[in-house]
CSV table of C-alpha atoms and ligand atoms in Angstrom, one decimal:
chain,number,residue,atom,x,y,z
A,66,MET,CA,13.0,-2.7,-9.6
A,67,VAL,CA,11.9,-3.9,-5.2
A,68,LEU,CA,12.0,-7.1,-4.9
A,69,GLY,CA,9.7,-8.9,-1.7
A,70,LEU,CA,9.2,-12.3,-1.2
A,71,GLY,CA,6.7,-14.4,0.9
A,72,VAL,CA,6.8,-15.0,4.3
A,73,GLY,CA,6.2,-19.2,2.4
A,74,VAL,CA,9.8,-19.0,0.4
A,75,VAL,CA,11.6,-17.8,3.9
A,76,ASP,CA,10.1,-20.5,4.9
A,77,ALA,CA,10.7,-22.9,2.4
A,78,LEU,CA,14.9,-21.9,2.3
A,79,GLY,CA,14.6,-23.2,6.4
A,80,VAL,CA,14.9,-20.0,7.6
A,81,SER,CA,13.2,-16.9,9.3
A,82,ILE,CA,13.0,-12.8,8.6
A,83,GLN,CA,11.9,-11.2,12.5
A,84,GLY,CA,8.6,-9.8,11.6
A,85,LEU,CA,7.9,-11.4,8.5
A,86,ARG,CA,4.7,-12.8,8.6
A,87,ALA,CA,1.4,-13.6,5.9
A,88,PHE,CA,-1.0,-10.3,5.6
A,89,PRO,CA,-3.5,-10.9,8.2
A,90,GLU,CA,-6.7,-12.6,8.6
A,91,LEU,CA,-9.0,-9.7,9.8
A,92,PRO,CA,-11.9,-12.1,11.2
A,93,THR,CA,-14.1,-9.1,12.4
A,94,ALA,CA,-12.7,-6.3,9.9
A,95,LYS,CA,-16.1,-4.1,8.7
A,96,PRO,CA,-16.0,-4.2,5.7
A,97,SER,CA,-14.2,-7.6,5.0
A,98,ILE,CA,-10.4,-7.0,4.0
A,99,PRO,CA,-8.6,-10.1,1.8
A,100,SER,CA,-5.4,-12.0,2.1
A,101,THR,CA,-4.4,-13.5,-1.0
A,102,GLN,CA,-1.1,-13.5,0.4
A,103,HIS,CA,1.5,-14.7,-2.3
A,104,ALA,CA,5.4,-16.0,-2.3
A,105,LEU,CA,6.7,-13.2,-4.6
A,106,TRP,CA,6.7,-9.6,-5.1
A,107,ILE,CA,8.3,-8.1,-8.1
A,108,TRP,CA,7.9,-4.1,-9.2
A,109,LEU,CA,9.0,-3.5,-11.9
A,110,ARG,CA,9.1,0.4,-12.0
A,111,GLY,CA,9.9,2.4,-15.9
A,112,ASP,CA,8.2,4.7,-18.7
A,113,ASP,CA,7.8,2.0,-21.1
A,114,PRO,CA,4.8,-0.7,-20.8
A,115,GLY,CA,6.3,-3.0,-23.4
A,116,ASP,CA,9.6,-3.2,-21.9
A,117,LEU,CA,8.7,-3.1,-18.1
A,118,LEU,CA,6.3,-6.5,-20.1
A,119,LEU,CA,9.4,-8.0,-21.8
A,120,ARG,CA,10.9,-7.8,-19.4
A,121,GLY,CA,8.8,-9.4,-17.1
A,122,HIS,CA,9.1,-11.5,-19.5
A,123,LYS,CA,12.9,-12.3,-19.5
A,124,LEU,CA,12.4,-12.6,-15.3
A,125,GLN,CA,9.3,-15.1,-15.5
A,126,ALA,CA,11.7,-17.4,-18.1
A,127,LEU,CA,14.3,-17.0,-14.5
A,128,ILE,CA,12.1,-18.8,-12.3
A,129,ASP,CA,10.0,-20.9,-14.0
A,130,PRO,CA,8.9,-23.3,-13.1
A,131,GLU,CA,9.1,-22.9,-9.2
A,132,PHE,CA,7.5,-19.7,-9.8
A,133,THR,CA,4.5,-19.4,-11.5
A,134,LEU,CA,2.2,-16.1,-12.2
A,135,VAL,CA,-0.6,-15.4,-10.8
A,136,GLN,CA,-1.1,-11.8,-11.1
A,137,ALA,CA,0.2,-8.5,-13.3
A,138,ILE,CA,-0.8,-4.9,-12.2
A,139,ASP,CA,-0.4,-2.2,-15.1
A,140,SER,CA,0.3,0.8,-12.6
A,141,PHE,CA,1.9,4.2,-13.1
A,142,LEU,CA,1.6,8.1,-11.6
A,143,HIS,CA,-1.6,10.2,-12.5
A,144,ARG,CA,-0.7,13.4,-12.5
A,145,ASP,CA,0.6,14.8,-10.0
A,146,SER,CA,0.2,12.1,-7.9
A,147,ARG,CA,-3.5,11.6,-7.8
A,148,ASP,CA,-5.4,8.8,-6.9
A,149,LEU,CA,-7.8,8.6,-9.6
A,150,THR,CA,-10.7,10.1,-7.5
A,151,GLY,CA,-8.6,13.3,-8.2
A,152,TYR,CA,-7.5,13.9,-5.3
A,153,GLU,CA,-3.6,14.3,-4.3
A,154,ASP,CA,-2.4,11.0,-2.7
A,155,GLY,CA,1.4,10.6,-0.6
A,156,THR,CA,1.4,14.6,0.9
A,157,GLU,CA,1.9,13.2,5.0
A,158,ASN,CA,4.7,11.2,3.9
A,159,PRO,CA,7.3,11.1,5.7
A,160,LYS,CA,10.1,13.0,4.0
A,161,ASP,CA,13.8,12.2,3.7
A,162,ALA,CA,16.1,11.1,7.5
A,163,ALA,CA,12.1,10.3,8.5
A,164,ALA,CA,11.4,8.4,5.4
A,165,ILE,CA,13.9,6.6,6.5
A,166,GLU,CA,13.3,5.7,9.8
A,167,ALA,CA,9.6,5.0,9.1
A,168,ALA,CA,10.5,2.8,6.0
A,169,VAL,CA,13.5,0.9,7.1
A,170,ALA,CA,15.1,-2.1,9.1
A,171,GLN,CA,17.9,-0.5,10.8
A,172,GLY,CA,19.4,-1.9,13.7
A,173,LYS,CA,18.9,-6.0,13.4
A,174,GLY,CA,21.9,-6.7,12.2
A,175,THR,CA,23.7,-7.5,9.2
A,176,GLY,CA,21.0,-8.6,6.0
A,177,ILE,CA,18.4,-6.9,8.0
A,178,ASP,CA,19.4,-3.5,7.7
A,179,GLY,CA,18.6,-1.6,5.2
A,180,SER,CA,15.5,-3.8,4.2
A,181,SER,CA,11.7,-2.6,4.4
A,182,PHE,CA,8.2,-4.1,4.5
A,183,ALA,CA,5.9,-4.2,2.0
A,184,ALA,CA,2.0,-4.0,2.3
A,185,VAL,CA,0.4,-3.9,-0.7
A,186,GLN,CA,-3.2,-4.2,-1.7
A,187,GLN,CA,-5.0,-4.1,-5.4
A,188,TRP,CA,-8.0,-1.6,-4.4
A,189,LEU,CA,-11.0,-1.5,-7.1
A,190,HIS,CA,-12.8,1.7,-7.3
A,191,ASP,CA,-17.0,1.7,-8.1
A,192,PHE,CA,-16.8,5.3,-10.1
A,193,PRO,CA,-20.9,5.7,-10.7
A,194,LYS,CA,-20.9,5.1,-6.8
A,195,PHE,CA,-18.3,8.1,-6.4
A,196,ASP,CA,-19.4,10.1,-8.8
A,197,ALA,CA,-23.0,9.7,-6.9
A,198,MET,CA,-21.5,11.8,-4.2
A,199,SER,CA,-21.3,15.7,-4.0
A,200,HIS,CA,-18.1,17.2,-3.9
A,201,ALA,CA,-18.6,17.4,-0.1
A,202,GLU,CA,-19.2,14.0,0.4
A,203,GLN,CA,-16.5,13.3,-1.6
A,204,ASN,CA,-13.9,15.4,0.6
A,205,ASP,CA,-15.4,14.4,3.8
A,206,CYS,CA,-14.3,10.5,2.4
A,207,PHE,CA,-10.6,12.1,2.1
A,208,GLY,CA,-11.1,15.0,5.3
A,209,ARG,CA,-8.9,16.3,2.9
A,210,ASP,CA,-10.9,19.6,0.3
A,211,ARG,CA,-9.4,17.9,-3.0
A,212,ASP,CA,-8.3,21.2,-5.2
A,213,SER,CA,-6.8,22.8,-2.2
A,214,ASN,CA,-5.5,19.3,-0.3
A,215,GLU,CA,-6.1,21.6,2.7
A,216,GLU,CA,-7.4,18.8,6.3
A,217,LEU,CA,-10.9,20.0,6.5
A,218,ASP,CA,-11.3,21.1,9.9
A,219,GLU,CA,-14.3,19.7,10.9
A,220,ALA,CA,-13.7,17.0,8.7
A,221,PRO,CA,-16.1,13.1,10.2
A,222,ASP,CA,-14.2,10.3,12.7
A,223,SER,CA,-14.9,8.1,9.3
A,224,SER,CA,-12.4,10.1,7.1
A,225,HIS,CA,-10.0,8.7,5.6
A,226,VAL,CA,-7.3,11.4,7.0
A,227,LYS,CA,-8.7,10.9,10.4
A,228,ARG,CA,-9.2,6.8,10.9
A,229,THR,CA,-5.1,6.8,9.3
A,230,ALA,CA,-3.6,9.7,11.4
A,231,GLN,CA,0.1,8.7,12.0
A,232,GLU,CA,0.6,10.6,14.6
A,233,ASP,CA,-2.3,9.5,16.1
A,234,PHE,CA,-1.3,5.7,17.1
A,235,GLU,CA,0.5,4.6,20.1
A,236,PRO,CA,3.7,4.2,19.5
A,237,GLU,CA,3.1,6.5,16.4
A,238,ALA,CA,2.3,4.8,12.8
A,239,PHE,CA,4.5,6.3,10.4
A,240,VAL,CA,4.6,4.4,6.8
A,241,VAL,CA,6.4,5.6,2.9
A,242,ARG,CA,3.3,5.4,0.7
A,243,ARG,CA,3.9,5.2,-2.8
A,244,SER,CA,0.8,3.9,-4.0
A,245,MET,CA,-0.3,4.0,-8.0
A,246,PRO,CA,-3.7,4.3,-9.9
A,247,TRP,CA,-3.8,1.0,-12.5
A,248,VAL,CA,-6.6,0.6,-15.1
A,249,ALA,CA,-6.8,-2.3,-17.0
A,250,GLY,CA,-10.2,-2.3,-19.5
A,251,ALA,CA,-12.9,-0.2,-18.2
A,252,GLU,CA,-12.2,-1.5,-14.2
A,253,ALA,CA,-10.0,1.1,-12.8
A,254,GLY,CA,-7.8,1.8,-8.9
A,255,LEU,CA,-5.3,1.9,-6.4
A,256,VAL,CA,-2.6,-0.5,-5.8
A,257,PHE,CA,-1.9,0.6,-2.4
A,258,LEU,CA,1.9,0.0,-1.3
A,259,ALA,CA,3.3,1.4,1.9
A,260,PHE,CA,7.1,0.3,3.2
A,261,GLY,CA,7.9,-0.1,6.9
A,262,LYS,CA,10.2,-0.8,9.3
A,263,SER,CA,7.9,-3.3,10.5
A,264,PHE,CA,3.6,-4.6,9.7
A,265,ASP,CA,2.6,-3.3,12.5
A,266,ALA,CA,1.9,0.4,11.8
A,267,TYR,CA,0.3,-0.5,8.4
A,268,GLU,CA,-1.8,-3.2,10.1
A,269,ALA,CA,-2.5,-0.4,12.7
A,270,GLN,CA,-3.9,2.0,10.9
A,271,LEU,CA,-5.7,-1.2,8.3
A,272,ARG,CA,-7.5,-2.2,11.5
A,273,ARG,CA,-9.0,1.5,12.5
A,274,MET,CA,-10.1,1.7,9.1
A,275,THR,CA,-12.1,-0.9,9.3
A,276,GLY,CA,-13.5,-0.3,13.0
A,277,HIS,CA,-11.4,-2.7,15.6
A,278,ASP,CA,-10.4,0.8,17.7
A,279,ASP,CA,-13.8,2.5,17.3
A,280,GLY,CA,-16.6,0.6,15.5
A,281,ILE,CA,-16.0,2.8,13.0
A,282,SER,CA,-14.7,2.0,9.1
A,283,ASP,CA,-13.9,4.3,7.2
A,284,ALA,CA,-15.5,6.0,4.4
A,285,LEU,CA,-13.3,4.9,1.8
A,286,PHE,CA,-15.7,1.8,1.5
A,287,ARG,CA,-18.0,3.7,0.2
A,288,PHE,CA,-16.3,3.7,-3.0
A,289,THR,CA,-13.5,1.1,-2.8
A,290,ARG,CA,-12.9,-2.1,-1.4
A,291,PRO,CA,-10.1,-3.7,-2.0
A,292,LEU,CA,-9.6,-7.5,-3.7
A,293,THR,CA,-6.2,-8.4,-2.5
A,294,GLY,CA,-3.5,-7.9,0.0
A,295,GLY,CA,-0.3,-9.3,1.0
A,296,TYR,CA,3.2,-8.4,2.6
A,297,CYS,CA,6.6,-9.4,1.3
A,298,TRP,CA,10.2,-8.3,2.7
A,299,CYS,CA,12.5,-6.3,0.6
A,300,PRO,CA,16.0,-7.5,0.8
A,301,PRO,CA,18.7,-4.5,1.7
A,302,ILE,CA,20.6,-4.1,-1.2
A,303,ALA,CA,24.3,-5.0,-1.8
A,304,ASP,CA,26.8,-3.6,-4.9
A,305,ASN,CA,25.6,-7.0,-7.4
A,306,GLY,CA,22.6,-6.2,-6.3
A,307,ALA,CA,19.4,-7.7,-3.8
A,308,ASP,CA,22.0,-8.4,-0.8
A,309,LEU,CA,19.7,-12.4,1.0
A,310,THR,CA,22.4,-13.1,3.8
A,311,ALA,CA,20.1,-13.4,6.0
A,312,LEU,CA,18.4,-15.8,3.3
A,313,GLY,CA,21.4,-18.0,4.2
B,116,LIG,C1,-8.2,2.9,-2.7
B,116,LIG,C2,-7.4,3.3,-1.4
B,116,LIG,C3,-7.0,3.9,-0.9
B,116,LIG,C4,-7.1,5.1,-1.0
B,116,LIG,C5,-7.9,6.3,-2.3
B,116,LIG,C6,-5.9,7.2,-0.3
B,116,LIG,C7,-5.6,8.1,-0.7
B,116,LIG,C8,-5.5,9.2,0.1
B,116,LIG,C9,-5.2,9.6,0.3
B,116,LIG,C10,-5.7,10.8,-1.0
B,116,LIG,C11,-4.3,10.8,1.4
B,116,LIG,C12,-4.4,12.1,2.1
B,116,LIG,C13,-3.2,12.8,1.1
B,116,LIG,C14,-2.0,11.7,2.7
B,116,LIG,O1,-1.5,11.9,2.9
B,116,LIG,O2,-1.3,10.9,1.6
B,116,LIG,C15,-4.0,9.7,2.1
B,116,LIG,C16,-3.8,9.7,3.5
B,116,LIG,C17,-3.1,8.4,3.8
B,116,LIG,N1,-3.3,6.8,4.3
B,116,LIG,FE1,-4.3,6.2,2.0
B,116,LIG,N2,-5.5,5.8,0.6
B,116,LIG,C18,-6.2,4.7,0.9
B,116,LIG,C19,-6.1,3.0,1.6
B,116,LIG,C20,-4.7,3.6,1.8
B,116,LIG,C21,-4.9,2.3,3.4
B,116,LIG,C22,-4.8,1.0,3.2
B,116,LIG,C23,-4.1,2.8,4.3
B,116,LIG,C24,-3.3,2.0,5.1
B,116,LIG,C25,-4.4,0.5,6.1
B,116,LIG,C26,-3.7,4.2,3.9
B,116,LIG,C27,-2.4,4.7,4.7
B,116,LIG,C28,-2.7,6.0,5.0
B,116,LIG,C29,-2.3,7.1,5.4
B,116,LIG,C30,-1.2,6.6,6.5
B,116,LIG,C31,-2.1,8.3,5.2
B,116,LIG,C32,-2.0,9.4,5.7
B,116,LIG,C33,-3.1,9.7,7.4
B,116,LIG,C34,-1.9,11.5,7.9
B,116,LIG,O3,-1.3,11.2,8.9
B,116,LIG,O4,-2.6,12.1,7.6
B,116,LIG,N3,-4.3,4.7,2.3
B,116,LIG,N4,-4.9,7.9,1.8
């Protein structure tokens, strides 16, 4: 299980966590990006959806009535970590020590070191729009070939991997992504999830995706859009669970 606290909870406790803030309002984003900040985010992990539901009920009983459930999303891994469009997701994630450096706060003091800052967005795909594109247009949206997963030699500036190339930011903007597809009846998409040592790298990527740097919007928006957006702070782990010393 991964626990994430929104800035509202931390504020209500009368403390502050350096770098923790609400998901940004981006008034000039093209297209517009919803900010739907909530108090708590709990990511339950397991193989059996029934067990996950029942674990969720137990947790809800523990925190009721202080917290009320706003949303629950069933997400899962698809094939070898693919988005439902068929493209492999996570290829350029930093690995091993580089992943820890990118995703885990260090040198910030006891109670903060070992924690992580998570950005969570639920994206809704428009499959008829995606399916109406030619295979080449679909590849151009991502900047990668779906079958080989190779980066395209001539990827357009609007392609997703050109928008988000982590080493192209100043400072470099590395995060560890662990996004997962979701399905609810006929609707489906991706729960985008990125862990960082702060929110800054993710936010720089999101701003470039929405035209803030050069007016070019990410081609992904041709067939998908975010419904939600939240930031939360995931406390470090201690021997008996989450280490909440930073909250006093
Ligand atoms: C529905 C939404 C999204 C889909 C389907 C998607 C899918 C993908 C895919 C297929 C790749 C190429 C393989 C890889 O390196 O993982 C990729 C790369 C990447 N995406 Fe996304 N993504 C989405 C949203 C986002 C958002 C919102 C951000 C951050 C604001 C983001 C950040 C990145 C980064 C940093 C990379 C690696 C770029 C590089 O360094 O080469 N993605 N994404």
